[in-house]
XYZ file of C-alpha atoms in Angstrom:
371
model
C -62.737 33.844 42.987
C -62.073 32.274 39.526
C -59.202 34.682 38.928
C -60.680 36.703 36.002
C -59.227 40.041 35.081
C -61.453 42.580 33.313
C -59.667 45.798 32.549
C -60.047 49.040 30.744
C -57.591 50.892 28.881
C -57.376 53.955 26.455
C -54.471 55.740 23.993
C -54.247 58.214 21.236
C -56.654 56.196 18.632
C -58.976 53.750 20.667
C -60.213 52.929 23.968
C -60.300 49.143 24.980
C -61.746 46.632 27.517
C -60.115 43.305 27.949
C -60.875 40.350 29.902
C -58.667 36.877 30.571
C -58.579 34.077 32.604
C -58.592 30.273 32.344
C -60.215 28.708 29.187
C -62.862 26.499 31.491
C -64.164 29.981 32.921
C -64.711 31.276 29.239
C -68.365 32.003 29.633
C -67.913 33.640 32.872
C -65.357 35.708 31.229
C -67.661 36.588 28.372
C -70.372 37.431 30.727
C -68.275 40.056 32.878
C -66.406 41.367 29.841
C -69.752 41.913 28.225
C -71.220 43.713 31.226
C -68.477 46.054 31.266
C -68.779 46.803 27.603
C -72.540 47.259 27.560
C -73.590 48.392 30.877
C -71.045 50.639 32.685
C -72.508 52.624 35.333
C -69.622 55.159 36.264
C -70.249 55.440 39.644
C -70.068 59.070 40.976
C -67.814 58.073 43.809
C -65.634 56.156 41.524
C -65.454 58.689 38.837
C -64.120 61.304 41.763
C -61.460 58.716 42.826
C -60.163 58.559 39.353
C -60.314 62.409 39.080
C -58.104 62.728 42.203
C -55.630 60.207 40.981
C -55.420 61.765 37.693
C -54.998 65.436 39.373
C -52.475 63.699 41.724
C -50.517 62.260 38.773
C -50.201 65.710 37.240
C -48.603 66.930 40.145
C -46.216 64.191 40.271
C -45.395 64.500 36.883
C -44.320 68.141 37.223
C -41.466 66.466 39.576
C -40.527 64.212 36.703
C -38.229 65.730 34.058
C -38.640 62.740 31.766
C -42.453 63.303 31.639
C -42.219 67.051 31.081
C -39.762 66.394 28.289
C -42.112 63.951 26.470
C -45.426 66.326 27.111
C -43.614 69.470 25.725
C -42.189 67.257 22.544
C -45.645 66.221 22.022
C -47.060 69.847 22.184
C -44.224 71.185 19.943
C -44.420 68.393 17.289
C -48.349 68.182 16.857
C -49.242 71.958 17.905
C -53.070 72.147 17.835
C -53.608 68.554 16.466
C -55.507 66.402 18.938
C -52.014 64.440 19.537
C -50.639 67.539 20.821
C -53.228 67.795 23.464
C -52.046 67.284 26.921
C -54.094 67.179 30.217
C -54.119 69.703 32.481
C -55.455 70.537 36.088
C -58.206 72.830 34.480
C -59.209 70.360 31.529
C -59.673 67.380 34.054
C -61.810 69.713 36.473
C -64.060 70.250 33.588
C -64.969 66.749 33.115
C -68.184 65.642 34.456
C -69.287 62.169 35.062
C -72.217 62.784 32.353
C -69.350 63.323 29.921
C -68.417 59.707 30.442
C -71.787 58.730 29.989
C -72.207 60.512 26.672
C -68.845 59.031 25.282
C -70.203 55.717 26.007
C -73.381 56.282 24.321
C -71.422 57.857 21.359
C -68.528 55.782 20.535
C -69.575 52.285 21.981
C -71.029 50.457 19.197
C -70.399 47.120 17.518
C -69.715 48.768 14.207
C -67.108 50.987 15.526
C -65.301 48.351 17.458
C -63.101 45.036 16.691
C -62.991 41.997 19.013
C -60.020 39.724 19.328
C -59.930 36.283 21.150
C -56.487 34.616 21.608
C -56.048 31.305 23.666
C -56.848 27.669 23.820
C -60.259 28.287 21.808
C -61.792 27.272 18.707
C -63.723 29.363 16.458
C -66.859 27.122 16.158
C -66.998 26.918 19.799
C -66.380 30.578 20.851
C -68.427 32.537 18.346
C -71.827 31.123 19.246
C -70.925 32.201 22.839
C -69.440 35.531 21.798
C -73.096 36.059 19.931
C -74.783 35.124 23.089
C -72.763 37.787 25.296
C -72.882 40.327 22.585
C -75.659 39.583 20.219
C -78.157 42.181 21.683
C -75.496 45.125 21.130
C -77.008 47.365 18.679
C -75.424 49.332 15.659
C -75.196 53.045 15.798
C -74.553 55.959 13.346
C -70.764 56.702 14.140
C -69.218 59.829 12.418
C -65.602 59.085 11.316
C -63.042 60.954 13.048
C -61.015 62.903 10.590
C -58.892 65.763 12.297
C -56.496 67.930 9.950
C -52.969 66.443 9.315
C -50.253 67.171 12.059
C -48.134 70.337 11.408
C -44.444 70.021 9.723
C -41.848 71.287 11.390
C -39.815 73.910 9.822
C -36.220 74.586 10.707
C -34.544 73.822 14.087
C -36.240 74.813 17.186
C -35.052 74.868 20.731
C -37.405 74.417 23.792
C -36.487 74.589 27.275
C -38.379 73.854 30.610
C -36.892 75.803 33.581
C -36.570 73.199 36.562
C -34.583 75.413 38.810
C -33.981 72.129 41.164
C -32.441 70.132 38.445
C -28.933 68.884 38.565
C -29.033 67.212 35.056
C -30.537 68.026 31.705
C -33.323 65.728 30.077
C -32.865 65.942 26.342
C -35.412 65.140 23.449
C -34.699 65.437 19.964
C -38.184 65.202 18.161
C -39.964 65.452 14.850
C -42.843 63.983 13.099
C -42.761 60.033 12.248
C -44.906 57.769 9.941
C -48.429 56.574 10.878
C -48.821 52.872 11.554
C -49.802 52.213 8.108
C -46.636 53.724 6.800
C -44.994 51.786 4.137
C -41.727 51.224 5.593
C -42.480 50.460 9.309
C -41.094 47.150 9.655
C -37.731 48.087 8.086
C -37.745 51.152 10.143
C -37.369 49.153 13.226
C -33.968 47.936 12.109
C -33.272 51.814 11.308
C -34.204 52.853 14.556
C -32.389 50.002 16.676
C -29.060 50.760 14.645
C -29.548 54.498 16.048
C -30.788 54.134 19.415
C -32.453 50.589 19.991
C -30.464 49.928 23.506
C -27.058 49.059 24.477
C -25.947 48.221 20.763
C -27.418 51.422 19.509
C -24.833 54.371 18.225
C -26.370 56.851 20.512
C -26.005 54.561 23.697
C -22.432 53.396 22.371
C -21.384 57.372 21.794
C -23.073 59.239 24.583
C -22.455 56.559 27.098
C -19.644 54.061 26.261
C -17.328 56.693 24.557
C -17.908 59.874 26.327
C -19.496 58.839 29.664
C -22.071 61.544 29.455
C -25.310 59.575 30.519
C -26.524 56.147 31.614
C -28.124 55.408 28.466
C -29.453 57.230 25.124
C -32.136 55.962 23.098
C -34.579 56.573 20.142
C -37.866 55.613 19.124
C -40.764 55.839 16.703
C -44.144 56.491 18.202
C -46.749 55.756 15.350
C -50.423 56.953 15.778
C -53.315 56.705 13.563
C -53.091 60.216 12.129
C -49.086 60.739 12.139
C -46.298 59.678 14.463
C -43.466 61.230 16.279
C -39.868 60.301 16.543
C -37.673 60.903 19.783
C -34.120 60.455 20.458
C -33.437 61.276 24.299
C -30.705 61.172 26.778
C -30.104 62.738 30.166
C -26.852 64.189 30.883
C -24.894 66.662 33.358
C -25.786 70.143 32.861
C -22.439 71.129 31.621
C -22.453 68.666 28.632
C -26.004 69.377 27.512
C -25.326 71.052 24.162
C -22.199 68.643 23.487
C -24.974 65.749 23.878
C -27.503 67.417 21.608
C -24.451 68.124 18.998
C -23.973 64.124 19.023
C -27.442 62.909 18.972
C -27.484 65.036 15.737
C -24.355 63.970 14.319
C -25.422 60.126 14.787
C -28.669 61.130 12.824
C -26.581 62.733 10.088
C -24.147 59.655 9.906
C -26.988 57.166 9.410
C -28.344 59.366 6.676
C -24.859 59.591 4.756
C -22.716 56.767 5.716
C -23.896 53.120 4.935
C -24.182 50.949 7.971
C -21.209 48.196 8.237
C -22.406 44.558 7.291
C -21.669 43.048 10.841
C -23.640 45.686 12.279
C -26.453 45.783 10.356
C -26.479 41.938 10.571
C -26.612 42.227 14.517
C -29.567 44.747 14.138
C -31.515 42.351 11.988
C -30.987 39.389 14.046
C -32.110 41.460 17.050
C -35.215 42.701 15.652
C -36.421 39.440 14.179
C -35.266 37.552 17.435
C -37.711 40.114 19.679
C -40.656 39.941 17.231
C -40.486 36.155 17.155
C -40.527 36.031 20.776
C -43.329 38.672 21.156
C -45.534 35.915 19.456
C -45.733 33.863 22.657
C -47.716 37.190 24.367
C -51.347 36.838 23.996
C -52.511 40.264 24.854
C -49.874 41.802 22.292
C -51.235 39.302 19.593
C -54.735 40.211 20.142
C -53.580 44.017 19.779
C -52.143 43.305 16.494
C -54.895 41.318 15.119
C -56.967 44.529 15.959
C -54.623 47.052 14.591
C -54.890 45.414 11.014
C -58.671 46.648 11.065
C -57.860 50.185 13.173
C -54.954 51.030 10.864
C -56.063 49.467 7.477
C -52.972 47.089 7.380
C -52.974 44.502 4.742
C -54.261 40.935 5.938
C -50.814 39.412 5.767
C -48.963 42.254 7.105
C -47.590 40.642 10.514
C -47.049 37.261 8.165
C -44.510 39.341 6.403
C -43.098 41.350 9.276
C -40.105 39.280 10.425
C -38.925 38.581 6.780
C -39.384 42.362 5.955
C -36.811 43.103 8.798
C -34.806 40.295 7.892
C -34.164 41.555 4.444
C -33.093 45.257 5.092
C -30.055 46.235 3.518
C -27.527 48.802 4.184
C -28.905 50.866 1.295
C -32.346 50.496 2.927
C -31.248 52.171 6.193
C -29.619 54.912 4.449
C -32.629 55.605 2.239
C -35.072 55.342 4.992
C -32.976 57.661 7.216
C -32.881 60.130 4.632
C -36.678 59.733 4.191
C -37.666 60.091 7.772
C -35.046 61.469 9.922
C -33.926 65.316 9.739
C -31.238 67.098 11.804
C -32.625 70.363 10.207
C -36.349 70.211 10.599
C -36.364 69.081 14.248
C -37.511 70.186 17.697
C -34.846 70.116 20.464
C -36.753 70.145 24.005
C -34.780 70.273 27.209
C -35.751 70.134 30.767
C -33.181 71.492 33.143
C -31.741 74.484 35.038
C -32.081 77.620 32.639
C -29.574 79.595 34.637
C -26.767 76.962 33.775
C -27.793 75.729 30.398
C -29.811 78.567 28.310
C -26.795 80.665 27.518
C -24.976 77.446 25.755
C -28.285 76.359 24.136
C -28.471 79.732 22.475
C -25.407 78.853 20.569
C -27.700 76.467 18.589
C -30.232 78.953 18.069
C -33.150 81.011 19.786
C -34.586 79.347 22.929
C -38.149 79.563 24.133
C -38.384 78.932 27.757
C -41.370 77.146 29.424
C -42.325 76.710 33.280
C -43.156 73.397 34.269
C -46.809 73.920 33.514
C -45.448 73.789 30.018
C -46.440 77.459 29.301
C -44.069 79.957 27.839
C -42.318 82.133 30.166
C -44.149 85.576 30.080
C -47.065 84.121 28.749
C -49.347 84.381 31.636
C -50.713 87.445 32.607
C -49.389 88.917 35.998
C -51.788 88.449 38.925
C -54.074 91.502 39.872
C -52.789 93.681 42.473
C -54.660 93.494 45.801
């Protein structure tokens, strides 16, 4: 009845527990938060409910072309690296409640965690309360995670998920991107928004405004600790799938080869700086950024200089960074659509590898045994 939210979350690099509520309930918030962090019980019935939801989500995702495209892009770009491992029905069914208990025992330790507090609190008041709530948490020996580097893409490859009921194509142009501690990430925000950050981005203006092939076209850098991914995406009618891919690649090439006009660049700088300054009002996002400094080994003043670095991007910077991080040659083209209608045209770009909606290469599964 005190309106406190306690939640868990997970991503490619970390698992988290968060809690929030009114400042006058700080001690109750910390008690509930500490209990969740230190004493999870993983009830068997709740575990089974979570598994059923995850299995149901997998079934639904097979009906969502955009999700299939993103999953396959991750598998293609990261290969056998852990980032390329996507959940399957088989993998979910192998998980036992005991696995969750062991995971918690192995990884949840104060020396393997960070804690951020954002709100109407003062250090000399909140720190003793934190020590009271979490002071009994004992350190553990936690081995560092050091996976091999993600593979590099060599040449242009084309990957098609055959979805016979599709009436349009979901396109992703994907390639490796920088990690969160990459030296150019604030400036890359301006590069990305120029290419495909929204209505004013070149992909949107080209594919939607100029050609009328799509409702929207976008690009994004997705950084993870051990390597990131870049994607440019659009949904188009089947008959313009290949022309749309060519235009996406052409816009990447133009960004690499031609200086961005002063007025266009100015708008993109202002857009990024303004968005960043507005985001500072979000307490949860601020907490994550503070913790990212530790998680990704960022300089202590990284976010203090963030807006200034974006505001200082020049046309030459954009061109240099596009050449450094974007390619039209070493890239993967992922398409989800009706193979019968689009495969032949895609083959004009290069050899096409076809997958089913399980994201398995067609022909890779053994035929069922005769009864």
